[in-house]
Amino acid sequence: MISIIKSGLLCVSLFFAVSVNGQTKTVKTLVEGNCGMCKDRIEEAAKSDPNVTSATWSPDSKILNLTFNSKKTSEKAVLKKIAEVGHDNKS
């Protein structure tokens, strides 16, 4: 009986984990900028959206690695926030 309950809980846990991961999207996109101050501004603008879980921009490649909940926001919405602080991108 206990093993059936444990199996059931495991199945429910796995289902929940798959459901949450199904909403997460990661993209790489070009964002213009030059320096460490730009890096801070770009990452802070992206993370100002509460649905963004990760934003990392490289000054060398000018690529932003962005992870967000795709059920609640979009790449376009986040890139608009970045453009509003002065950094050109494909938005």
Short mmCIF file of N, CA and C in Angstrom, two decimals, residues 10-86:
data_model
loop_
_atom_site.label_atom_id
_atom_site.label_comp_id
_atom_site.label_asym_id
_atom_site.label_seq_id
_atom_site.Cartn_x
_atom_site.Cartn_y
_atom_site.Cartn_z
N LEU A 10 5.15 10.18 -6.83
CA LEU A 10 6.22 10.35 -7.80
C LEU A 10 5.65 10.75 -9.15
N CYS A 11 4.58 10.11 -9.58
CA CYS A 11 3.95 10.43 -10.86
C CYS A 11 3.43 11.86 -10.87
N VAL A 12 2.79 12.27 -9.78
CA VAL A 12 2.26 13.63 -9.68
C VAL A 12 3.42 14.64 -9.72
N SER A 13 4.50 14.35 -9.02
CA SER A 13 5.66 15.24 -9.02
C SER A 13 6.27 15.37 -10.40
N LEU A 14 6.40 14.27 -11.10
CA LEU A 14 6.96 14.30 -12.46
C LEU A 14 6.04 15.07 -13.40
N PHE A 15 4.74 14.89 -13.28
CA PHE A 15 3.79 15.61 -14.11
C PHE A 15 3.92 17.11 -13.88
N PHE A 16 4.01 17.52 -12.62
CA PHE A 16 4.14 18.93 -12.28
C PHE A 16 5.44 19.50 -12.86
N ALA A 17 6.53 18.77 -12.73
CA ALA A 17 7.82 19.24 -13.25
C ALA A 17 7.76 19.41 -14.76
N VAL A 18 7.14 18.49 -15.47
CA VAL A 18 7.03 18.59 -16.93
C VAL A 18 6.14 19.76 -17.30
N SER A 19 5.06 19.99 -16.56
CA SER A 19 4.15 21.10 -16.85
C SER A 19 4.85 22.44 -16.70
N VAL A 20 5.63 22.60 -15.65
CA VAL A 20 6.35 23.85 -15.42
C VAL A 20 7.40 24.07 -16.50
N ASN A 21 8.16 23.04 -16.84
CA ASN A 21 9.18 23.17 -17.86
C ASN A 21 8.59 23.48 -19.23
N GLY A 22 7.37 23.04 -19.49
CA GLY A 22 6.72 23.30 -20.77
C GLY A 22 6.44 24.76 -21.00
N GLN A 23 6.44 25.57 -19.94
CA GLN A 23 6.18 26.99 -20.05
C GLN A 23 7.46 27.81 -20.20
N THR A 24 8.60 27.23 -19.93
CA THR A 24 9.87 27.95 -19.96
C THR A 24 10.45 27.93 -21.37
N LYS A 25 10.86 29.10 -21.82
CA LYS A 25 11.46 29.21 -23.15
C LYS A 25 12.78 29.96 -23.01
N THR A 26 13.79 29.48 -23.73
CA THR A 26 15.09 30.14 -23.75
C THR A 26 15.42 30.53 -25.19
N VAL A 27 15.84 31.79 -25.36
CA VAL A 27 16.19 32.29 -26.69
C VAL A 27 17.54 33.02 -26.61
N LYS A 28 18.19 33.10 -27.74
CA LYS A 28 19.41 33.90 -27.88
C LYS A 28 19.11 34.95 -28.93
N THR A 29 19.40 36.21 -28.61
CA THR A 29 19.08 37.29 -29.53
C THR A 29 20.12 38.39 -29.45
N LEU A 30 20.30 39.10 -30.53
CA LEU A 30 21.28 40.18 -30.63
C LEU A 30 20.73 41.45 -29.99
N VAL A 31 21.52 42.04 -29.09
CA VAL A 31 21.18 43.32 -28.47
C VAL A 31 22.42 44.19 -28.53
N GLU A 32 22.27 45.40 -29.07
CA GLU A 32 23.41 46.30 -29.23
C GLU A 32 23.83 46.90 -27.90
N GLY A 33 25.15 47.05 -27.72
CA GLY A 33 25.74 47.63 -26.52
C GLY A 33 27.24 47.45 -26.59
N ASN A 34 27.98 48.10 -25.67
CA ASN A 34 29.44 48.08 -25.76
C ASN A 34 30.19 47.72 -24.49
N CYS A 35 29.60 47.96 -23.33
CA CYS A 35 30.43 47.90 -22.12
C CYS A 35 29.72 47.24 -20.95
N GLY A 36 30.38 47.26 -19.82
CA GLY A 36 29.83 46.68 -18.61
C GLY A 36 28.59 47.42 -18.12
N MET A 37 28.57 48.74 -18.30
CA MET A 37 27.38 49.49 -17.92
C MET A 37 26.19 49.10 -18.80
N CYS A 38 26.46 48.86 -20.08
CA CYS A 38 25.41 48.39 -20.99
C CYS A 38 24.89 47.04 -20.52
N LYS A 39 25.82 46.16 -20.15
CA LYS A 39 25.45 44.82 -19.67
C LYS A 39 24.48 44.93 -18.50
N ASP A 40 24.81 45.76 -17.52
CA ASP A 40 23.95 45.93 -16.35
C ASP A 40 22.58 46.46 -16.76
N ARG A 41 22.56 47.47 -17.63
CA ARG A 41 21.30 48.09 -18.05
C ARG A 41 20.41 47.10 -18.82
N ILE A 42 21.03 46.34 -19.74
CA ILE A 42 20.28 45.36 -20.55
C ILE A 42 19.70 44.26 -19.66
N GLU A 43 20.53 43.70 -18.79
CA GLU A 43 20.07 42.61 -17.93
C GLU A 43 19.01 43.09 -16.93
N GLU A 44 19.18 44.29 -16.38
CA GLU A 44 18.19 44.83 -15.45
C GLU A 44 16.87 45.09 -16.15
N ALA A 45 16.91 45.62 -17.38
CA ALA A 45 15.68 45.88 -18.13
C ALA A 45 14.94 44.57 -18.41
N ALA A 46 15.68 43.54 -18.81
CA ALA A 46 15.06 42.25 -19.08
C ALA A 46 14.45 41.66 -17.81
N LYS A 47 15.20 41.73 -16.72
CA LYS A 47 14.74 41.14 -15.47
C LYS A 47 13.65 41.98 -14.78
N SER A 48 13.38 43.17 -15.30
CA SER A 48 12.29 43.96 -14.73
C SER A 48 10.94 43.32 -15.02
N ASP A 49 10.89 42.43 -15.99
CA ASP A 49 9.70 41.62 -16.25
C ASP A 49 9.73 40.46 -15.25
N PRO A 50 8.74 40.35 -14.38
CA PRO A 50 8.77 39.30 -13.36
C PRO A 50 8.71 37.87 -13.92
N ASN A 51 8.40 37.74 -15.19
CA ASN A 51 8.31 36.42 -15.82
C ASN A 51 9.62 35.99 -16.47
N VAL A 52 10.65 36.83 -16.37
CA VAL A 52 11.98 36.49 -16.86
C VAL A 52 12.73 35.82 -15.73
N THR A 53 13.23 34.62 -15.98
CA THR A 53 13.95 33.89 -14.93
C THR A 53 15.46 34.06 -15.06
N SER A 54 15.94 34.40 -16.27
CA SER A 54 17.37 34.57 -16.46
C SER A 54 17.62 35.47 -17.67
N ALA A 55 18.58 36.37 -17.52
CA ALA A 55 18.99 37.24 -18.63
C ALA A 55 20.48 37.50 -18.49
N THR A 56 21.26 37.06 -19.46
CA THR A 56 22.71 37.24 -19.44
C THR A 56 23.15 37.75 -20.81
N TRP A 57 23.80 38.91 -20.82
CA TRP A 57 24.25 39.53 -22.07
C TRP A 57 25.77 39.56 -22.11
N SER A 58 26.34 39.24 -23.27
CA SER A 58 27.79 39.26 -23.46
C SER A 58 28.20 40.48 -24.27
N PRO A 59 29.06 41.35 -23.72
CA PRO A 59 29.52 42.51 -24.48
C PRO A 59 30.33 42.10 -25.72
N ASP A 60 31.01 40.96 -25.67
CA ASP A 60 31.84 40.53 -26.80
C ASP A 60 30.98 40.07 -27.99
N SER A 61 30.01 39.21 -27.72
CA SER A 61 29.19 38.67 -28.81
C SER A 61 27.92 39.48 -29.05
N LYS A 62 27.55 40.32 -28.08
CA LYS A 62 26.32 41.11 -28.11
C LYS A 62 25.06 40.22 -28.13
N ILE A 63 25.21 39.01 -27.60
CA ILE A 63 24.10 38.06 -27.56
C ILE A 63 23.51 38.03 -26.14
N LEU A 64 22.18 38.13 -26.09
CA LEU A 64 21.45 38.02 -24.84
C LEU A 64 20.85 36.62 -24.76
N ASN A 65 21.19 35.90 -23.70
CA ASN A 65 20.56 34.61 -23.40
C ASN A 65 19.42 34.91 -22.44
N LEU A 66 18.21 34.64 -22.89
CA LEU A 66 17.01 35.04 -22.17
C LEU A 66 16.13 33.82 -21.90
N THR A 67 15.75 33.63 -20.64
CA THR A 67 14.84 32.55 -20.27
C THR A 67 13.63 33.17 -19.58
N PHE A 68 12.44 32.77 -20.03
CA PHE A 68 11.22 33.38 -19.51
C PHE A 68 10.05 32.40 -19.58
N ASN A 69 8.98 32.73 -18.85
CA ASN A 69 7.75 31.94 -18.87
C ASN A 69 6.96 32.38 -20.10
N SER A 70 6.90 31.52 -21.11
CA SER A 70 6.26 31.88 -22.38
C SER A 70 4.74 31.94 -22.30
N LYS A 71 4.17 31.47 -21.20
CA LYS A 71 2.71 31.58 -21.00
C LYS A 71 2.33 32.97 -20.51
N LYS A 72 3.31 33.70 -19.94
CA LYS A 72 2.99 34.98 -19.31
C LYS A 72 3.66 36.19 -19.96
N THR A 73 4.68 35.97 -20.78
CA THR A 73 5.33 37.08 -21.47
C THR A 73 5.89 36.55 -22.79
N SER A 74 6.47 37.44 -23.57
CA SER A 74 7.03 37.04 -24.86
C SER A 74 8.41 37.66 -25.04
N GLU A 75 9.15 37.09 -25.98
CA GLU A 75 10.46 37.66 -26.32
C GLU A 75 10.29 39.11 -26.75
N LYS A 76 9.29 39.37 -27.56
CA LYS A 76 9.05 40.72 -28.06
C LYS A 76 8.80 41.72 -26.93
N ALA A 77 8.01 41.31 -25.93
CA ALA A 77 7.71 42.19 -24.79
C ALA A 77 8.98 42.52 -24.00
N VAL A 78 9.84 41.54 -23.80
CA VAL A 78 11.08 41.77 -23.04
C VAL A 78 12.03 42.65 -23.86
N LEU A 79 12.13 42.38 -25.15
CA LEU A 79 13.02 43.19 -26.00
C LEU A 79 12.55 44.64 -26.08
N LYS A 80 11.25 44.85 -25.98
CA LYS A 80 10.72 46.22 -25.96
C LYS A 80 11.21 46.96 -24.72
N LYS A 81 11.23 46.29 -23.58
CA LYS A 81 11.73 46.90 -22.34
C LYS A 81 13.21 47.28 -22.49
N ILE A 82 13.96 46.43 -23.18
CA ILE A 82 15.39 46.69 -23.39
C ILE A 82 15.56 47.89 -24.34
N ALA A 83 14.74 47.96 -25.36
CA ALA A 83 14.80 49.09 -26.31
C ALA A 83 14.45 50.39 -25.60
N GLU A 84 13.53 50.33 -24.64
CA GLU A 84 13.12 51.53 -23.90
C GLU A 84 14.26 52.13 -23.07
N VAL A 85 15.27 51.32 -22.72
CA VAL A 85 16.42 51.87 -21.98
C VAL A 85 17.57 52.20 -22.92
N GLY A 86 17.31 52.15 -24.24
CA GLY A 86 18.29 52.66 -25.21
C GLY A 86 19.12 51.64 -25.96
#
